[in-house]
Short mmCIF file of C-alpha atoms and ligand atoms in Angstrom, two decimals:
data_model
loop_
_atom_site.label_atom_id
_atom_site.label_comp_id
_atom_site.label_asym_id
_atom_site.label_seq_id
_atom_site.Cartn_x
_atom_site.Cartn_y
_atom_site.Cartn_z
CA MET Y 1 36.02 -1.89 5.53
CA SER Y 2 35.75 -4.72 3.04
CA GLN Y 3 32.60 -5.14 1.00
CA PRO Y 4 30.68 -8.42 1.06
CA PRO Y 5 31.05 -10.74 -1.95
CA TYR Y 6 28.55 -10.80 -4.80
CA ALA Y 7 26.37 -13.89 -5.09
CA ALA Y 8 27.30 -14.51 -8.72
CA ASP Y 9 31.00 -14.59 -7.77
CA LEU Y 10 30.28 -17.39 -5.31
CA GLY Y 11 28.21 -19.31 -7.88
CA LEU Y 12 24.96 -18.44 -6.10
CA GLN Y 13 21.69 -16.72 -6.93
CA LEU Y 14 18.64 -15.62 -4.97
CA CYS Y 15 15.08 -16.92 -5.31
CA HIS Y 16 12.90 -13.81 -5.30
CA ASP Y 17 9.79 -15.68 -4.26
CA CYS Y 18 11.02 -17.37 -1.10
CA GLY Y 19 14.46 -15.92 -0.37
CA GLN Y 20 16.26 -19.24 -0.79
CA VAL Y 21 19.96 -19.18 -1.74
CA CYS Y 22 20.24 -21.31 -4.89
CA ARG Y 23 23.11 -22.46 -7.09
CA LEU Y 24 23.72 -20.59 -10.34
CA SER Y 25 23.16 -23.86 -12.17
CA ASP Y 26 19.61 -24.27 -10.79
CA ARG Y 27 16.88 -23.38 -13.26
CA ASP Y 28 14.04 -23.51 -10.73
CA CYS Y 29 14.15 -22.84 -7.03
CA PRO Y 30 14.56 -26.24 -5.35
CA ARG Y 31 12.40 -25.07 -2.45
CA CYS Y 32 9.44 -23.21 -3.99
CA ASP Y 33 9.63 -24.13 -7.71
CA ALA Y 34 9.77 -20.50 -8.88
CA VAL Y 35 11.77 -19.93 -12.06
CA LEU Y 36 15.15 -18.43 -11.21
CA HIS Y 37 16.87 -15.55 -12.99
CA ARG Y 38 20.28 -14.12 -12.21
CA ARG Y 39 18.77 -10.79 -13.22
CA LYS Y 40 15.16 -10.09 -14.06
CA PRO Y 41 14.77 -11.09 -17.73
CA ASN Y 42 15.08 -8.23 -20.25
CA SER Y 43 14.83 -5.86 -17.34
CA ILE Y 44 15.95 -2.72 -19.16
CA ALA Y 45 13.91 -3.21 -22.35
CA ARG Y 46 10.79 -4.18 -20.43
CA THR Y 47 11.06 -1.29 -18.01
CA TRP Y 48 11.58 1.19 -20.87
CA ALA Y 49 8.54 -0.19 -22.72
CA LEU Y 50 6.28 0.04 -19.67
CA LEU Y 51 7.61 3.48 -18.79
CA VAL Y 52 7.01 4.87 -22.29
CA ALA Y 53 3.50 3.37 -22.36
CA ALA Y 54 2.78 4.99 -18.99
CA LEU Y 55 4.09 8.35 -20.24
CA ILE Y 56 1.84 8.19 -23.30
CA PHE Y 57 -1.23 7.36 -21.20
CA TYR Y 58 -0.37 10.16 -18.78
CA LEU Y 59 -1.43 12.72 -21.43
CA PRO Y 60 -5.08 11.61 -21.83
CA ALA Y 61 -5.14 10.94 -18.08
CA ASN Y 62 -4.59 14.65 -17.50
CA LEU Y 63 -6.37 16.11 -20.54
CA LEU Y 64 -9.59 14.08 -20.41
CA PRO Y 65 -12.16 14.62 -17.67
CA VAL Y 66 -12.07 12.04 -14.89
CA MET Y 67 -15.47 12.89 -13.44
CA PHE Y 68 -18.84 14.33 -14.45
CA THR Y 69 -20.79 16.13 -11.76
CA ASP Y 70 -24.44 17.09 -12.10
CA LEU Y 71 -25.61 19.16 -9.15
CA PHE Y 72 -29.26 20.27 -9.31
CA GLY Y 73 -29.13 20.45 -13.08
CA HIS Y 74 -25.69 22.08 -13.26
CA GLY Y 75 -23.49 19.69 -15.18
CA SER Y 76 -19.69 20.04 -15.17
CA GLU Y 77 -16.70 17.90 -15.98
CA ASN Y 78 -13.49 17.83 -14.01
CA THR Y 79 -9.98 16.83 -14.97
CA ILE Y 80 -7.51 15.84 -12.27
CA LEU Y 81 -5.96 19.31 -12.17
CA SER Y 82 -9.26 21.19 -12.24
CA GLY Y 83 -10.36 19.00 -9.33
CA VAL Y 84 -7.27 20.05 -7.40
CA ILE Y 85 -7.91 23.72 -8.20
CA GLU Y 86 -11.52 23.40 -7.07
CA PHE Y 87 -10.40 22.02 -3.71
CA TRP Y 88 -7.87 24.84 -3.41
CA LYS Y 89 -10.42 27.55 -4.16
CA GLY Y 90 -12.92 25.90 -1.82
CA GLY Y 91 -10.46 26.44 1.01
CA SER Y 92 -9.36 22.82 1.49
CA TRP Y 93 -5.77 23.49 0.51
CA ASP Y 94 -4.58 20.44 2.47
CA ILE Y 95 -6.72 18.04 0.41
CA ALA Y 96 -5.74 19.89 -2.76
CA LEU Y 97 -2.09 19.37 -1.87
CA LEU Y 98 -2.67 15.70 -1.00
CA ILE Y 99 -4.32 14.94 -4.34
CA PHE Y 100 -1.71 16.99 -6.19
CA ILE Y 101 1.08 14.96 -4.56
CA ALA Y 102 -0.61 11.61 -5.21
CA SER Y 103 -1.75 12.33 -8.78
CA VAL Y 104 0.96 14.60 -10.17
CA ILE Y 105 4.14 14.60 -8.09
CA VAL Y 106 4.32 10.85 -7.37
CA PRO Y 107 3.81 9.69 -11.00
CA CYS Y 108 6.15 12.37 -12.37
CA MET Y 109 8.80 11.44 -9.83
CA LYS Y 110 8.44 7.79 -10.84
CA PHE Y 111 8.88 8.69 -14.53
CA PHE Y 112 11.97 10.74 -13.77
CA VAL Y 113 13.60 8.29 -11.34
CA LEU Y 114 12.97 5.24 -13.53
CA ALA Y 115 14.39 7.01 -16.59
CA LEU Y 116 17.43 8.07 -14.57
CA LEU Y 117 17.97 4.54 -13.25
CA LEU Y 118 17.60 3.06 -16.73
CA VAL Y 119 20.01 5.47 -18.41
CA THR Y 120 22.66 5.13 -15.70
CA ALA Y 121 22.32 1.33 -15.66
CA GLN Y 122 22.67 1.19 -19.44
CA ARG Y 123 25.83 3.29 -19.30
CA ARG Y 124 27.10 1.10 -16.47
CA SER Y 125 27.62 4.28 -14.51
CA ARG Y 126 29.30 4.09 -11.11
CA TRP Y 127 27.90 7.45 -10.09
CA ALA Y 128 26.08 7.58 -6.71
CA MET Y 129 25.23 3.89 -6.66
CA ARG Y 130 24.05 3.82 -3.06
CA GLU Y 131 21.84 6.86 -3.60
CA ARG Y 132 20.37 5.37 -6.79
CA ALA Y 133 19.61 2.17 -4.89
CA ARG Y 134 17.83 4.25 -2.27
CA LEU Y 135 15.86 6.15 -4.93
CA TYR Y 136 14.66 2.85 -6.35
CA ARG Y 137 13.44 1.64 -2.97
CA PHE Y 138 11.74 5.00 -2.44
CA ILE Y 139 9.66 4.91 -5.63
CA GLU Y 140 8.79 1.28 -4.90
CA THR Y 141 7.23 2.30 -1.59
CA ILE Y 142 5.36 5.42 -2.70
CA GLY Y 143 4.19 4.26 -6.16
CA TYR Y 144 0.83 2.77 -5.31
CA TRP Y 145 -0.44 5.85 -3.45
CA SER Y 146 -1.25 7.30 -6.87
CA MET Y 147 -4.35 5.09 -6.87
CA LEU Y 148 -5.84 7.65 -4.46
CA ASP Y 149 -7.69 9.66 -7.10
CA VAL Y 150 -9.15 6.56 -8.73
CA LEU Y 151 -10.59 5.48 -5.38
CA VAL Y 152 -11.95 8.94 -4.59
CA VAL Y 153 -13.75 9.11 -7.94
CA ALA Y 154 -15.13 5.58 -7.43
CA LEU Y 155 -16.39 6.44 -3.94
CA VAL Y 156 -18.14 9.70 -4.80
CA ALA Y 157 -19.61 8.15 -7.95
CA ALA Y 158 -20.98 5.25 -5.89
CA LEU Y 159 -22.46 7.62 -3.31
CA VAL Y 160 -23.91 10.52 -5.25
CA GLN Y 161 -26.68 8.82 -7.23
CA PHE Y 162 -29.87 10.85 -6.76
CA ARG Y 163 -31.25 10.61 -10.29
CA THR Y 164 -32.96 13.96 -10.75
CA LEU Y 165 -31.23 15.91 -7.98
CA SER Y 166 -27.57 15.10 -8.37
CA THR Y 167 -25.32 12.50 -9.87
CA ILE Y 168 -21.59 11.98 -10.20
CA GLU Y 169 -20.19 9.68 -12.89
CA PRO Y 170 -16.66 8.55 -13.72
CA ARG Y 171 -15.25 9.58 -17.10
CA LEU Y 172 -12.68 8.13 -19.48
CA GLY Y 173 -9.73 10.03 -17.99
CA ILE Y 174 -9.84 7.91 -14.86
CA LEU Y 175 -9.24 4.76 -16.94
CA PHE Y 176 -6.06 6.26 -18.39
CA PHE Y 177 -4.95 7.50 -15.01
CA GLY Y 178 -5.49 4.08 -13.42
CA LEU Y 179 -3.54 2.47 -16.25
CA VAL Y 180 -0.68 4.92 -15.66
CA VAL Y 181 -0.52 3.78 -12.03
CA VAL Y 182 -0.58 0.09 -12.99
CA LEU Y 183 2.02 0.56 -15.75
CA THR Y 184 4.43 2.49 -13.52
CA MET Y 185 4.04 -0.18 -10.83
CA LEU Y 186 4.83 -2.89 -13.37
CA ALA Y 187 7.74 -0.78 -14.67
CA SER Y 188 9.36 -0.43 -11.26
CA MET Y 189 8.78 -4.14 -10.58
CA SER Y 190 10.51 -5.11 -13.80
CA PHE Y 191 13.54 -2.95 -13.13
CA ASP Y 192 16.28 -4.96 -11.47
CA PRO Y 193 18.15 -2.82 -8.89
CA ARG Y 194 21.07 -5.24 -9.04
CA LEU Y 195 21.87 -3.76 -12.47
CA ILE Y 196 23.05 -0.64 -10.61
CA TRP Y 197 25.79 -2.69 -8.96
CA ASP Y 198 26.72 -4.68 -12.03
CA ALA Y 199 28.72 -1.64 -13.12
CA GLU Y 200 31.27 -2.67 -10.51
CA ARG Y 201 31.70 -6.13 -11.93
CA GLN Y 202 33.69 -6.97 -15.01
CA ASP Y 203 31.86 -9.90 -16.52
CA ALA Y 204 28.35 -8.91 -15.54
CA ARG Y 205 25.40 -9.37 -17.89
CA MET E 1 17.23 -0.75 16.62
CA SER E 2 19.17 -1.20 13.45
CA THR E 3 22.35 -3.17 13.04
CA ASP E 4 24.95 -2.80 10.38
CA LEU E 5 26.22 -6.22 9.48
CA ALA E 6 29.75 -4.93 9.08
CA THR E 7 29.88 -4.05 12.77
CA ARG E 8 28.41 -7.40 13.77
CA PRO E 9 30.82 -10.11 12.76
CA ASP E 10 29.27 -12.35 15.40
CA ALA E 11 27.26 -14.45 12.99
CA PRO E 12 28.79 -17.92 13.23
CA ASP E 13 30.70 -19.19 10.23
CA ASP E 14 28.27 -22.02 9.68
CA ALA E 15 25.17 -19.79 9.73
CA PRO E 16 23.12 -20.11 6.53
CA LEU E 17 23.76 -17.59 3.78
CA ILE E 18 21.41 -14.81 2.81
CA ILE E 19 21.51 -12.68 -0.32
CA CYS E 20 20.46 -9.02 -0.53
CA GLU E 21 17.70 -8.87 -3.13
CA HIS E 22 18.62 -5.32 -4.10
CA CYS E 23 22.32 -5.75 -4.85
CA ASP E 24 23.21 -9.46 -4.71
CA SER E 25 25.57 -9.16 -1.72
CA VAL E 26 26.04 -12.36 0.28
CA TYR E 27 26.02 -12.48 4.10
CA ARG E 28 25.82 -14.99 6.89
CA ARG E 29 22.38 -14.85 8.46
CA PRO E 30 22.64 -12.81 11.66
CA SER E 31 20.64 -13.89 14.68
CA LEU E 32 18.32 -11.01 15.43
CA ALA E 33 16.21 -10.25 18.45
CA ARG E 34 12.77 -8.68 18.26
CA ARG E 35 12.83 -5.13 16.89
CA GLN E 36 16.35 -5.62 15.56
CA SER E 37 16.95 -5.38 11.87
CA ALA E 38 19.94 -5.90 9.63
CA HIS E 39 20.66 -3.68 6.65
CA CYS E 40 22.83 -4.38 3.67
CA GLN E 41 26.25 -2.84 4.02
CA ARG E 42 26.56 -2.21 0.28
CA CYS E 43 23.17 -0.78 -0.72
CA GLY E 44 21.45 -0.08 2.58
CA ALA E 45 18.36 -2.20 1.90
CA LEU E 46 16.65 -4.09 4.69
CA LEU E 47 18.02 -7.63 4.80
CA GLU E 48 16.32 -9.22 7.77
CA ARG E 49 14.08 -8.17 10.59
CA GLY E 50 13.79 -9.88 13.92
CA ARG E 51 10.42 -11.58 13.90
CA HIS E 52 7.67 -9.47 15.45
CA LEU E 53 4.89 -12.00 15.83
CA SER E 54 4.79 -15.70 16.61
CA THR E 55 2.85 -18.16 14.45
CA ASP E 56 0.04 -18.22 17.01
CA GLN E 57 -0.17 -14.44 17.07
CA LEU E 58 -0.15 -14.25 13.28
CA LEU E 59 -2.94 -16.79 13.09
CA ALA E 60 -5.03 -14.97 15.71
CA LEU E 61 -4.62 -11.68 13.86
CA SER E 62 -5.44 -13.34 10.52
CA ILE E 63 -8.69 -14.71 11.90
CA ALA E 64 -9.54 -11.30 13.34
CA ALA E 65 -8.75 -9.85 9.92
CA ALA E 66 -11.12 -12.35 8.28
CA VAL E 67 -13.98 -11.25 10.55
CA LEU E 68 -13.22 -7.57 9.94
CA PHE E 69 -13.02 -8.24 6.21
CA LEU E 70 -16.56 -9.64 6.25
CA PHE E 71 -17.83 -6.61 8.18
CA ALA E 72 -15.96 -4.18 5.94
CA ASN E 73 -17.60 -5.72 2.89
CA ALA E 74 -21.06 -6.41 4.29
CA PHE E 75 -21.74 -2.92 5.66
CA PRO E 76 -21.63 0.45 3.89
CA VAL E 77 -18.42 2.44 4.41
CA LEU E 78 -20.14 5.79 3.87
CA SER E 79 -23.67 7.10 3.60
CA ILE E 80 -24.90 10.52 2.51
CA SER E 81 -28.16 12.37 2.77
CA LEU E 82 -29.54 15.22 0.73
CA GLN E 83 -32.96 16.85 1.09
CA GLY E 84 -34.44 13.84 2.82
CA LEU E 85 -32.98 11.36 0.37
CA SER E 86 -30.16 9.11 1.40
CA ASN E 87 -27.72 6.79 -0.26
CA GLU E 88 -24.92 4.51 0.89
CA ALA E 89 -21.97 2.70 -0.63
CA THR E 90 -20.22 -0.53 0.24
CA LEU E 91 -16.76 -1.42 -1.05
CA TRP E 92 -18.33 -3.58 -3.76
CA GLN E 93 -20.61 -0.74 -4.91
CA THR E 94 -17.54 1.49 -5.03
CA VAL E 95 -15.91 -0.93 -7.45
CA GLU E 96 -19.15 -1.24 -9.41
CA ALA E 97 -19.36 2.52 -9.85
CA LEU E 98 -16.33 2.25 -12.14
CA ALA E 99 -17.71 -0.70 -14.11
CA GLN E 100 -19.26 1.45 -16.82
CA GLY E 101 -18.73 0.77 -20.48
CA ARG E 102 -15.28 1.62 -21.73
CA ILE E 103 -13.70 2.15 -18.34
CA THR E 104 -14.65 -1.25 -16.86
CA LEU E 105 -10.99 -2.33 -16.89
CA ILE E 106 -10.22 0.10 -14.09
CA ALA E 107 -13.01 -1.45 -11.99
CA LEU E 108 -11.09 -4.73 -12.16
CA VAL E 109 -7.91 -3.06 -10.92
CA THR E 110 -9.82 -1.36 -8.12
CA GLY E 111 -11.58 -4.59 -7.17
CA LEU E 112 -8.23 -6.35 -7.03
CA SER E 113 -6.64 -3.69 -4.85
CA ILE E 114 -9.35 -3.21 -2.23
CA ILE E 115 -11.28 -6.51 -2.19
CA PHE E 116 -9.69 -9.51 -3.92
CA ALA E 117 -6.02 -9.03 -2.99
CA PRO E 118 -6.63 -8.41 0.74
CA GLY E 119 -9.30 -11.14 0.87
CA LEU E 120 -7.06 -13.71 -0.78
CA GLN E 121 -4.14 -12.69 1.44
CA ILE E 122 -6.24 -13.41 4.52
CA ILE E 123 -7.49 -16.79 3.24
CA LEU E 124 -4.01 -17.96 2.24
CA LEU E 125 -2.48 -16.79 5.52
CA ILE E 126 -5.08 -18.64 7.58
CA TRP E 127 -4.63 -21.81 5.50
CA VAL E 128 -0.85 -21.80 5.83
CA LEU E 129 -0.82 -20.76 9.49
CA VAL E 130 -3.44 -23.24 10.72
CA HIS E 131 -1.18 -26.04 9.53
CA ALA E 132 2.04 -24.35 10.62
CA ARG E 133 0.68 -24.08 14.14
CA SER E 134 0.92 -27.81 14.56
CA GLY E 135 4.21 -27.94 12.70
CA ARG E 136 2.70 -29.23 9.45
CA ILE E 137 3.27 -27.96 5.94
CA ALA E 138 -0.10 -27.07 4.44
CA PRO E 139 -1.12 -28.78 1.19
CA GLY E 140 -0.20 -26.40 -1.60
CA PHE E 141 2.19 -24.56 0.73
CA ARG E 142 4.57 -23.55 -2.06
CA THR E 143 1.81 -22.10 -4.23
CA CYS E 144 0.21 -20.27 -1.30
CA MET E 145 3.49 -18.69 -0.21
CA ARG E 146 4.36 -17.59 -3.73
CA ALA E 147 0.88 -16.18 -4.25
CA LEU E 148 1.28 -14.16 -1.03
CA GLU E 149 4.52 -12.66 -2.37
CA HIS E 150 2.86 -11.62 -5.62
CA LEU E 151 -0.34 -10.28 -4.04
CA ARG E 152 1.43 -7.98 -1.59
CA PRO E 153 2.08 -5.00 -3.92
CA TRP E 154 -1.52 -5.03 -5.20
CA SER E 155 -3.21 -4.89 -1.82
CA MET E 156 -4.01 -1.21 -1.25
CA LEU E 157 -6.40 -0.88 1.67
CA GLU E 158 -4.43 1.99 3.19
CA VAL E 159 -4.84 4.00 0.00
CA CYS E 160 -8.56 3.26 0.03
CA LEU E 161 -8.78 4.48 3.62
CA LEU E 162 -7.18 7.79 2.65
CA GLY E 163 -9.51 7.92 -0.36
CA ILE E 164 -12.54 7.60 1.93
CA LEU E 165 -11.22 10.48 4.03
CA VAL E 166 -10.81 12.65 0.95
CA ALA E 167 -14.30 11.69 -0.30
CA ILE E 168 -15.79 12.68 3.06
CA ILE E 169 -14.20 16.13 2.88
CA LYS E 170 -15.08 16.51 -0.79
CA LEU E 171 -18.77 15.77 -0.22
CA ALA E 172 -19.16 17.38 3.20
CA GLY E 173 -19.42 20.78 1.51
CA MET E 174 -22.64 19.98 -0.33
CA LEU E 175 -24.40 17.26 1.67
CA ASP E 176 -24.38 15.32 4.93
CA VAL E 177 -21.85 12.48 5.07
CA HIS E 178 -21.90 9.74 7.71
CA PRO E 179 -19.26 7.08 8.21
CA GLY E 180 -20.73 3.58 8.23
CA LEU E 181 -19.92 0.43 10.19
CA GLY E 182 -17.92 -0.81 7.20
CA LEU E 183 -15.52 2.11 7.54
CA TRP E 184 -14.56 1.28 11.13
CA ALA E 185 -14.07 -2.36 10.21
CA MET E 186 -11.95 -1.32 7.25
CA ALA E 187 -9.78 1.01 9.31
CA MET E 188 -8.99 -1.80 11.77
CA LEU E 189 -8.52 -4.28 8.93
CA THR E 190 -5.96 -1.97 7.30
CA VAL E 191 -3.84 -1.99 10.45
CA LEU E 192 -4.07 -5.79 10.70
CA ILE E 193 -3.10 -6.32 7.06
CA ILE E 194 -0.03 -4.14 7.61
CA LEU E 195 0.90 -6.36 10.58
CA ILE E 196 0.23 -9.75 8.98
CA GLY E 197 0.73 -9.05 5.28
CA GLY E 198 4.44 -8.28 5.57
CA ARG E 199 7.42 -10.52 5.05
CA ASP E 200 7.37 -12.11 8.53
CA ILE E 201 5.55 -15.03 6.95
CA ARG E 202 8.68 -15.95 4.97
CA ASP E 203 10.19 -17.33 8.19
CA LEU E 204 7.84 -20.30 7.82
CA TRP E 205 10.06 -21.71 5.06
CA ASN E 206 12.85 -22.21 7.57
CA GLU E 207 10.75 -22.90 10.62
CA LEU E 208 8.84 -25.71 8.96
CA GLY E 209 12.00 -26.95 7.29
CA VAL E 210 10.32 -27.17 3.89
CA PRO E 211 12.39 -29.74 1.98
CA SER E 212 14.00 -29.06 -1.37
CA ARG E 213 12.88 -31.31 -4.16
ZN1 LIG N 1 12.17 -20.15 -3.95
ZN1 LIG N 2 22.18 -4.83 -0.76
#
């Protein structure tokens, strides 16, 4: 079974904004005016920078409280993990698991997969290219579900506002956590999955 | 039904070319029926999907989405009561709850993901589709279509819907929680955005024959 040709070998490139097939010599897409790039510019350096920034912010996101709860005069602060544990102890193990997946497993998986993709692309590795391509598409689809905890905190803080009786307020940790989600989304957007396949081509990059 | 392009050499030789955005492979555009999709032989990514909805259907759903969007934003999504006191929250108040001092930045991100991105998607879709219906290219078509591409990843209504569910369960232990009219509107809106916010709209470039400059 023969493999299809690569666009660059035919003197072509893709417009990411409208899907138009353009010539390699075009600087802008003739159809939608978007700037064209054979590969996303500085993909590897940019993705590393965003990934490292996200990793750094992930520490305060987990160590600082994300929420302050005052119930009938009993004030307490919750981090993401202590919130999960509270759900677990309260018997809602399903919600505990859901938040744990969205807030811990999904971001950690994104860190790991992006680092793996970056290292293998830098080494021009030909190992498991199809599987790596699939991994990339997977983290692209699941990434934004990490916003779950930010939205939950926003909702309960908007609702529980009974001055003297009870209040819930967001805390600094949720800012860092939200930034982690945004940074990992930007990181996976700036990674160019075509770099995986460039290992097969001689003159690439 | 999924089709591997390698097993379908029936695309005519003069069919336009398409390029896989995930690996740069070049193919002839296959002609696909509804529910058919073509995947890249090299990397397995989705290349093309047979169109699900016609322009008229997309426009009708976009207008329905606009109405639901207004309801989802005008009415509270949840209300709670505690010892005779009650309180409710709309989507906007949810965003506002995060707009406090140092963390205000995250309110902007939240506002983008549950209000501005979906709202703008709906407006742009209606604008482009109203013109496309009569075969015209809307003024600013290029900008609108590119904006739709860039908004898509930031529109997160489905995550918000799950968040509301979690909030209900979280609060149900200590007080009474009631879903509001806004919640039902939002649930329906989420389904519509999934239907209309996808990449089907890209077909307009070819259907309207947008000229190259
Ligand atoms: Zn273009
Ligand atoms: Zn491909």
